[in-house]
Tab-separated table of C-alpha atoms in Angstrom:
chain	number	residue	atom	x	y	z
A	250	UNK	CA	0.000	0.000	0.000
A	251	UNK	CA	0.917	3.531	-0.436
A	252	UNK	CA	1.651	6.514	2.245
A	253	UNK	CA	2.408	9.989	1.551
A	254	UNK	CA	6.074	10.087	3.600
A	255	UNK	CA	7.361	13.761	3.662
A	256	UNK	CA	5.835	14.472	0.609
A	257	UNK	CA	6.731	11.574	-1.213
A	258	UNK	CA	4.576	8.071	-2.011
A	259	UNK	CA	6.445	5.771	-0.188
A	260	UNK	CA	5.244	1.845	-0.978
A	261	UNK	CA	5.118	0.046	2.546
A	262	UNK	CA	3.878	-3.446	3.514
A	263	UNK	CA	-0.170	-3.484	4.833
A	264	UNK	CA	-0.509	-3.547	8.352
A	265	UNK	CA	3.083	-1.390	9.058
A	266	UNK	CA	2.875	0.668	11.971
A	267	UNK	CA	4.833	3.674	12.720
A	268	UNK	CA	7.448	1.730	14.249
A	269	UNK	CA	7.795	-0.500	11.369
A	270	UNK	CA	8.299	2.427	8.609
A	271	UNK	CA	10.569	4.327	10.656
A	272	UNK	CA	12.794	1.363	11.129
A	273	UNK	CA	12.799	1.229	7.589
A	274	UNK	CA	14.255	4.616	7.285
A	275	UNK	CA	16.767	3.548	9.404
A	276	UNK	CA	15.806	5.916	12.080
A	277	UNK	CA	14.888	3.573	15.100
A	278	UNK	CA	16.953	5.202	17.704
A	279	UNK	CA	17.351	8.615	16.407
A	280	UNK	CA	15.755	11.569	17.593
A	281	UNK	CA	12.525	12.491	15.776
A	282	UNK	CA	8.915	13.476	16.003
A	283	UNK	CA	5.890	12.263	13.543
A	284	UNK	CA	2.760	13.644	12.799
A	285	UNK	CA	0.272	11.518	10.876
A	286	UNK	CA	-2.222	13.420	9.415
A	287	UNK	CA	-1.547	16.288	11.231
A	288	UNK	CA	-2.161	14.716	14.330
A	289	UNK	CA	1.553	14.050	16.818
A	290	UNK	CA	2.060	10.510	17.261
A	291	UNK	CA	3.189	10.033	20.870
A	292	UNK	CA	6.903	7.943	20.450
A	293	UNK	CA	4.756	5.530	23.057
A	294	UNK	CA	2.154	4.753	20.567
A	295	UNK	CA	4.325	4.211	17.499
A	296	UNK	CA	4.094	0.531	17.791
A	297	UNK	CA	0.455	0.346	18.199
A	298	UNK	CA	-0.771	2.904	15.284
A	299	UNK	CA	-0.886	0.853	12.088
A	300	UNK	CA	-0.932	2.462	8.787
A	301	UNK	CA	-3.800	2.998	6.084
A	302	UNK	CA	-3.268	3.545	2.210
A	303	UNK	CA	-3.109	7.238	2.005
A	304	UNK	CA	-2.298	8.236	5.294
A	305	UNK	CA	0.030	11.848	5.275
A	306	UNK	CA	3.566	11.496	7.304
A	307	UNK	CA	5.736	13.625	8.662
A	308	UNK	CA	9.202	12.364	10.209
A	309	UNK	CA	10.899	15.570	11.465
A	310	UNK	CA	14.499	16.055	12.995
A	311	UNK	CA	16.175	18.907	14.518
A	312	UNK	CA	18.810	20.723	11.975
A	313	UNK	CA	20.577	23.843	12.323
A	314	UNK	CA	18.564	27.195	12.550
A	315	UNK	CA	18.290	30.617	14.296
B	274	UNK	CA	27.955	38.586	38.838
B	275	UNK	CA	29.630	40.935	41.463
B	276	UNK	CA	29.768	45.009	40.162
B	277	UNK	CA	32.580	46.771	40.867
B	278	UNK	CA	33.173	50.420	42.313
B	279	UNK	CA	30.065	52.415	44.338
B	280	UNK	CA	26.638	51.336	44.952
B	281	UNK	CA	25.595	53.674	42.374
B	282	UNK	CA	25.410	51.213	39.467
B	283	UNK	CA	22.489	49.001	38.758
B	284	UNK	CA	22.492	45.928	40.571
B	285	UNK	CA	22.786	42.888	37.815
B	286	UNK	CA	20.139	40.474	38.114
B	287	UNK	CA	20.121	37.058	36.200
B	288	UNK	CA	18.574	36.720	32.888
B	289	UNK	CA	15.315	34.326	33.950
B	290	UNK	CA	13.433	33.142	31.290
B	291	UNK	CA	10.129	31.005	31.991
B	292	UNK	CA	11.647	30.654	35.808
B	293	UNK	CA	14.870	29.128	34.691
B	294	UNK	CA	17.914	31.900	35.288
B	295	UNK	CA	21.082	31.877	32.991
B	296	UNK	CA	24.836	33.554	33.694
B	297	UNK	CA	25.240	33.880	29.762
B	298	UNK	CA	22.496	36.859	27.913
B	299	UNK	CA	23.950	35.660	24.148
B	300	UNK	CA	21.395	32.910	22.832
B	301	UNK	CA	22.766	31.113	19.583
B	302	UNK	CA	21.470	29.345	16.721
B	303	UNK	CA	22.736	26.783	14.777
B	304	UNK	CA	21.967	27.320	11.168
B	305	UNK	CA	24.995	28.238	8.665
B	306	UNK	CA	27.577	26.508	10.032
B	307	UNK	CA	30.559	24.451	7.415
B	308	UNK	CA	30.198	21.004	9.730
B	309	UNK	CA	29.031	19.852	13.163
B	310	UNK	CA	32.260	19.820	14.897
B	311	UNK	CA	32.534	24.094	13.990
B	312	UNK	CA	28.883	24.369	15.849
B	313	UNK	CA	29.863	22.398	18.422
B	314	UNK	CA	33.191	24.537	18.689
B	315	UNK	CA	31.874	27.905	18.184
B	316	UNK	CA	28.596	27.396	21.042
B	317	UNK	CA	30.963	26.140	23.397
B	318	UNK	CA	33.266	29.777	22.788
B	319	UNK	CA	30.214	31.458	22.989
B	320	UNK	CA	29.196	30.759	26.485
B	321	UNK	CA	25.783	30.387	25.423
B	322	UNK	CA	23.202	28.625	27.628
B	323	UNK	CA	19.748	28.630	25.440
B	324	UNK	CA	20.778	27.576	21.124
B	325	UNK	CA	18.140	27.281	18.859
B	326	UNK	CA	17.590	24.500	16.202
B	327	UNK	CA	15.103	24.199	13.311
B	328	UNK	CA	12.696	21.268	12.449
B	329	UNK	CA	12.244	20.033	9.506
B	330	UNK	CA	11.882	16.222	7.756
B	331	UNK	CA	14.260	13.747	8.365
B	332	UNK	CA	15.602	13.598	4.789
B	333	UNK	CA	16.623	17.289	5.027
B	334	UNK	CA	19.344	18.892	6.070
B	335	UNK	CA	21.668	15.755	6.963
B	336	UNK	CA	24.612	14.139	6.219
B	337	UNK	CA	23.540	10.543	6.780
B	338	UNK	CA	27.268	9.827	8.288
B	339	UNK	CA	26.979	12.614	10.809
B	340	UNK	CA	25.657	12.327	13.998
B	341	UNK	CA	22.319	14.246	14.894
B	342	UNK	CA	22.469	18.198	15.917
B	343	UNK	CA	21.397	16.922	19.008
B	344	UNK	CA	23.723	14.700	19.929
B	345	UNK	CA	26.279	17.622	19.502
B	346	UNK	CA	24.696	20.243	21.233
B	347	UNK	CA	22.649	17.970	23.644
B	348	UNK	CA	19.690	18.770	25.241
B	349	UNK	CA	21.293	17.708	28.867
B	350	UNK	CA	23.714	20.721	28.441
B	351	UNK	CA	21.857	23.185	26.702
B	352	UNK	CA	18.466	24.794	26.896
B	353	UNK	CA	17.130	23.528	23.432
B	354	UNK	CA	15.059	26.501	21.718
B	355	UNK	CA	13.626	24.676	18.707
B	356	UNK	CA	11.945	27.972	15.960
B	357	UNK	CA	9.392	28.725	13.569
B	358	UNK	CA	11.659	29.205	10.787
B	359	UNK	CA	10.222	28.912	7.277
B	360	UNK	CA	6.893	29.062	8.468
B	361	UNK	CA	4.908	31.868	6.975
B	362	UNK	CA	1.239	30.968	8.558
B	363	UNK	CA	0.193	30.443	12.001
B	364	UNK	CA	-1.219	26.745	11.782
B	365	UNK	CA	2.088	25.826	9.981
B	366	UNK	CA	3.993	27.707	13.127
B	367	UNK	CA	1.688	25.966	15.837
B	368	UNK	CA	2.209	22.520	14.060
B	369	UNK	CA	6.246	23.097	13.768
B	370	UNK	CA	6.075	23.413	17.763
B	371	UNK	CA	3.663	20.482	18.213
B	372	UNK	CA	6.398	18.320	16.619
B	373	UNK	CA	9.181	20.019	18.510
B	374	UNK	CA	7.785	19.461	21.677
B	375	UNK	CA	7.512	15.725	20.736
B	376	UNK	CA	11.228	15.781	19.432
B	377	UNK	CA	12.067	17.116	22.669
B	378	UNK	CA	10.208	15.231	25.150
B	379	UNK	CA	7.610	17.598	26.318
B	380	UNK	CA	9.788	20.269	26.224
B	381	UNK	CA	7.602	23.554	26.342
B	382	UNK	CA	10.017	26.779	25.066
B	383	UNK	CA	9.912	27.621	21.721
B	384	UNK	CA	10.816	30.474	19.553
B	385	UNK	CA	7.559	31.785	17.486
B	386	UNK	CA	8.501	33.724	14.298
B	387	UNK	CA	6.014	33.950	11.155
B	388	UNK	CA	7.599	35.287	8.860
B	389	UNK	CA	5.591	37.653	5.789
B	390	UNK	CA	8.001	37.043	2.626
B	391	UNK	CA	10.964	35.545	1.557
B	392	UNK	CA	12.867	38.474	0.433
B	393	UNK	CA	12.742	40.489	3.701
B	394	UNK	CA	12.206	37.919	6.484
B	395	UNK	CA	9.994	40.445	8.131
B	396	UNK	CA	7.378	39.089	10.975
B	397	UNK	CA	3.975	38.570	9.590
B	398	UNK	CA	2.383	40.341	12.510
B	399	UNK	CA	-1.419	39.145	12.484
B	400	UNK	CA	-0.327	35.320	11.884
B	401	UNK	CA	2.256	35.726	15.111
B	402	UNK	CA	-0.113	37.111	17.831
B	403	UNK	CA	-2.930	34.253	16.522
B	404	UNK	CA	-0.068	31.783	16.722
B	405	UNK	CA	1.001	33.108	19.810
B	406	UNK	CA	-2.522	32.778	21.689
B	407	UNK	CA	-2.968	29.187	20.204
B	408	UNK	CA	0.566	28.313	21.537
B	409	UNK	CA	-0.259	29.901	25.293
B	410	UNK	CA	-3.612	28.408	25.272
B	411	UNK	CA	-1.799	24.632	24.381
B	412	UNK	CA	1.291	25.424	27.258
B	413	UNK	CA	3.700	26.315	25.251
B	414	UNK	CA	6.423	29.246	26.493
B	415	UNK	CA	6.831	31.718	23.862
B	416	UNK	CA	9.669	33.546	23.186
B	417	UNK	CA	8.509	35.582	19.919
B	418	UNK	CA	9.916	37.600	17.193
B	419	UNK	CA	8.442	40.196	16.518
B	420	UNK	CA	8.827	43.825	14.720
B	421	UNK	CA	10.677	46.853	16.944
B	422	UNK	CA	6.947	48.165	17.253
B	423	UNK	CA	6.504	48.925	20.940
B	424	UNK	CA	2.498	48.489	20.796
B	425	UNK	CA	2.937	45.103	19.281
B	426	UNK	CA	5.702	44.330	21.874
B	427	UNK	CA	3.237	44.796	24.807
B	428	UNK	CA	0.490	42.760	23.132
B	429	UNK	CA	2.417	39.885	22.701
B	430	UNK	CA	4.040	40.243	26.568
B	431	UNK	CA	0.089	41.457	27.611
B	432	UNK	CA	-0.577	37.866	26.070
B	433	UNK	CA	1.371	35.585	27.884
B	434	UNK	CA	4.810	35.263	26.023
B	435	UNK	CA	7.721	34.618	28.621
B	436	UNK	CA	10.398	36.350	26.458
B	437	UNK	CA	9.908	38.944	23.471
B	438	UNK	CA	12.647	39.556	20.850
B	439	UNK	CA	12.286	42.564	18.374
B	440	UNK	CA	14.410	42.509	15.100
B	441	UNK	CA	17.779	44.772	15.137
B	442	UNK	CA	17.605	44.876	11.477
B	443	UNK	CA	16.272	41.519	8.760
B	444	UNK	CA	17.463	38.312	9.898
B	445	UNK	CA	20.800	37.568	8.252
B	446	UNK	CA	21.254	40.974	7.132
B	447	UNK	CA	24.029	42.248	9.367
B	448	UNK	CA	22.836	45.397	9.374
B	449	UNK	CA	23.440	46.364	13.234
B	450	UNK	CA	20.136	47.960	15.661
B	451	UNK	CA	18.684	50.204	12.766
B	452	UNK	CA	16.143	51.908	15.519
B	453	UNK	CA	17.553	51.816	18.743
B	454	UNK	CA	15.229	54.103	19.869
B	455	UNK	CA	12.253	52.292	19.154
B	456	UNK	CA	14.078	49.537	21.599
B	457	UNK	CA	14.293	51.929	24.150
B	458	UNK	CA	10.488	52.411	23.821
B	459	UNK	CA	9.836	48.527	23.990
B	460	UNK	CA	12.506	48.365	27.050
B	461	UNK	CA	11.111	50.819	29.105
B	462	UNK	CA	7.326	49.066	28.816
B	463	UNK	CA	8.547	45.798	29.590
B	464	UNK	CA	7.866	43.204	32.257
B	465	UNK	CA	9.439	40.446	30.410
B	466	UNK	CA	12.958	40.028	28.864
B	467	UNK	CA	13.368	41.614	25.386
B	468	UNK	CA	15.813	40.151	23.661
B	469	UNK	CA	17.245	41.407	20.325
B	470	UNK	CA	17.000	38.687	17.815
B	471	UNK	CA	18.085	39.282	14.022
B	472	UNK	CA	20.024	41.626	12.449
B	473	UNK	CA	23.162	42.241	14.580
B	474	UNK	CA	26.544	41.628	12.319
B	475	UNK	CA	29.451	42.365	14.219
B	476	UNK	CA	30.220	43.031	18.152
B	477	UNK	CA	29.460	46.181	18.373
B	478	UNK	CA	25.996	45.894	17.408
B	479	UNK	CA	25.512	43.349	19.798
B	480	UNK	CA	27.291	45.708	22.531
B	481	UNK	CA	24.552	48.751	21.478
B	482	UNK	CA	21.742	45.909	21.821
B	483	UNK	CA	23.058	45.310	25.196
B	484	UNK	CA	23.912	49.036	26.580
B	485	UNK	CA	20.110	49.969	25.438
B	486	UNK	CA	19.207	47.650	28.510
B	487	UNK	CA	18.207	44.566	26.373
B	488	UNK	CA	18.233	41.754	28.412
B	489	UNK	CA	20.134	39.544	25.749
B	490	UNK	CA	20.556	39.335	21.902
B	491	UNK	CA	20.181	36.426	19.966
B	492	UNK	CA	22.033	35.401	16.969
B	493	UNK	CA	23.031	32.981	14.336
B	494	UNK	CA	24.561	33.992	11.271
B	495	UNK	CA	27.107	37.069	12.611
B	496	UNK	CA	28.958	34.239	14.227
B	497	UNK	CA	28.135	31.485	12.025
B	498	UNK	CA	28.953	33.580	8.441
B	499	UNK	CA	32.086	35.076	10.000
B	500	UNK	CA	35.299	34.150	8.026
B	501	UNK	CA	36.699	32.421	11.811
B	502	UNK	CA	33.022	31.628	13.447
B	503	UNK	CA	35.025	30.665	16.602
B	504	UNK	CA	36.976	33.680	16.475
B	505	UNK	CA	34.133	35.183	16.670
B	506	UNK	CA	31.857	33.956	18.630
B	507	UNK	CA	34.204	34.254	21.844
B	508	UNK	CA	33.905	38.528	20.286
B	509	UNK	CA	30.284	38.174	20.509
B	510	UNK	CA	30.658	36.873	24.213
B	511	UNK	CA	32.567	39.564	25.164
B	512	UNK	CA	30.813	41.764	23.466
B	513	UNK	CA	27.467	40.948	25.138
B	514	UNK	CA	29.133	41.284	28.508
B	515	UNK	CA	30.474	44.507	27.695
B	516	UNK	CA	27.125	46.034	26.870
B	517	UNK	CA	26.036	44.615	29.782
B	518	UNK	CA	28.529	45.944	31.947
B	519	UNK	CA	28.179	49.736	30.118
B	520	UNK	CA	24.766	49.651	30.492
B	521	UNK	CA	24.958	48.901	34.655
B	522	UNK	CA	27.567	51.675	34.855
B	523	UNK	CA	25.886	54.300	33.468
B	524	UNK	CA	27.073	56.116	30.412
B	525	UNK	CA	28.091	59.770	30.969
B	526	UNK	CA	25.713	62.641	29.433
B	527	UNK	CA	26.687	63.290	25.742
B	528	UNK	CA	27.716	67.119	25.626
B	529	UNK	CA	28.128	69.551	22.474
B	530	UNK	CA	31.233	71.141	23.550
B	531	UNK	CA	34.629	69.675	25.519
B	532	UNK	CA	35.255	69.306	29.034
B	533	UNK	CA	39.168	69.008	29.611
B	534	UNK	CA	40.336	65.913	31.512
B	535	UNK	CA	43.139	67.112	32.877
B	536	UNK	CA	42.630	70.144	35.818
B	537	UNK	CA	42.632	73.902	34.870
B	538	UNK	CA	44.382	74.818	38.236
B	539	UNK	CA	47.970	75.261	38.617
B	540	UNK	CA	49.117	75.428	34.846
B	541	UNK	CA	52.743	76.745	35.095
B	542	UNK	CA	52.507	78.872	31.519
């Protein structure tokens, strides 16, 4: 199925949950926030919220800024 | 910090922002900088206590082989100020700080600017104050840019922000404090620290910021777009404390005409 990942169509397996597509970036441990939908996903509840076909990411990270 | 000489200068009291009190008044940011290790260098010379970061997706803005910003300048050692930056609407603002107080475990402090166009980096005014009230009203601690107006600078403290931080001059233009006397204005209304945030390009603009009576100065790219950031950010600390300093002492009254140093009396010719 696909999800809209920053922007993009990303192809992911049916039934992935957060946890599962951000492992897939390669970003388990790393410091990030996501908003699906443009509701905040709790890091607690990334396990637990499984993904639909269309559903709108956003994986964020700080960079520098002023 | 202990003042020297008579009991006639100002008594220095900490910066506190949102209850917390800092030694250093120079906040930095991040952006601009040729690698991590430079950053990490250059805050450290700085002395600053509160840096801000940006957020943006995860495929941005990375070397995949570096570590993250925040592993560099970690949250454990510095007060993590996470902006606005790039937003230019209030619901895009208010989501930017959702997600950065989920990047940051709860963390509440955030620096609010909506900006109005790309070519001047000038606050969009009317998008900040509703972003503002939606941020209060959620528990976030403002700290927001704003314009050097002094009416709009007491709306936004009247409201609830814990820090506000008129513009010197556009951000990244390096252009020094082009109306210090419309920071007087917002100084002398003020119940909560005013920062100067944008616009300061070398140390003496920062010292003016701080011998107005700001209460800090914020800045990113005078340090970071210097040809020897380090070089200059330990100028910019010094050049904060300076100000400071000036500003406690008192400056002497400007006069028209001379008064000689040295005494009239008891000239031999």
């Amino acid at each position: 199925m696909n999800v809209i990942l920053n922007g993009e169509t990303k192809t992911i397996k049916t039934d992935s949950s957060i946890l599962d597509l951000i492992q897939l970036m390669d970003l388990g441990d790393a410091r990030i926030a996501v908003e699906l939908n443009l509701e905040i996903v709790p890091r607690s509840e990334h396990a637990a919220t499984i993904l639909k076909t269309g559903d709108t990411l956003e994986v964020v990270h700080a960079i520098g800024g002023g | 910090m202990t003042n020297p000489g008579s009991d006639n200068t100002l008594v220095d009291k900490p910066l506190v922002i949102d209850g917390k009190t800092y030694q250093s008044r120079l906040l930095v940011g991040t952006g601009k900088y040729k690698n991590l290790d430079e950053t990490r260098e250059a805050i450290a010379v700085s002395g600053a206590e509160i840096v801000t970061v940006a957020v943006r997706r995860t495929n941005i803005g990375q070397n995949p082989a570096e570590p993250n910003l925040l592993d560099v300048i970690s949250p454990d050692k510095y007060t993590i100020l996470p902006n606005t930056a790039g937003c230019y609407t209030a619901k895009d603002a208010v989501r930017t700080c959702k997600l950065a107080r989920e990047l940051l475990g709860g963390h509440e402090l955030v620096k609010l600017e909506v900006l109005g166009d790309q070519k001047t980096l000038y606050p969009d005014i009317t998008e900040t104050l509703i972003a503002a009230e939606e941020l209060i009203k959620d528990g976030f601690k403002v700290m927001v840019y704003t314009t050097d107006d002094p009416i709009i600078a007491k709306r936004l403290e009247e409201m609830g922000c814990v820090a506000v931080m008129p513009l010197g001059a556009p951000i990244g233009s390096g252009l020094g404090i082009r109306n210090p006397y419309n920071i007087r204005m917002i100084l002398e209304n003020a119940t909560v620290p005013i920062l100067v945030d944008a616009g300061v390009g070398t140390a003496s603009d920062a010292t003016i910021a701080m011998e107005l009576g700001c209460d800090g100065v914020l800045m990113n790219t005078a340090i970071a777009a210097a040809q020897n950031p380090v070089m200059m950010a330990r100028a910019m600390k010094g050049a904060v404390e300076c100000g400071r300093d000036a500003y406690l002492a008192g400056r002497m009254p400007r006069k028209l005409y001379a008064s000689a140093s040295s005494p009239i009396d008891g000239t031999f010719f």
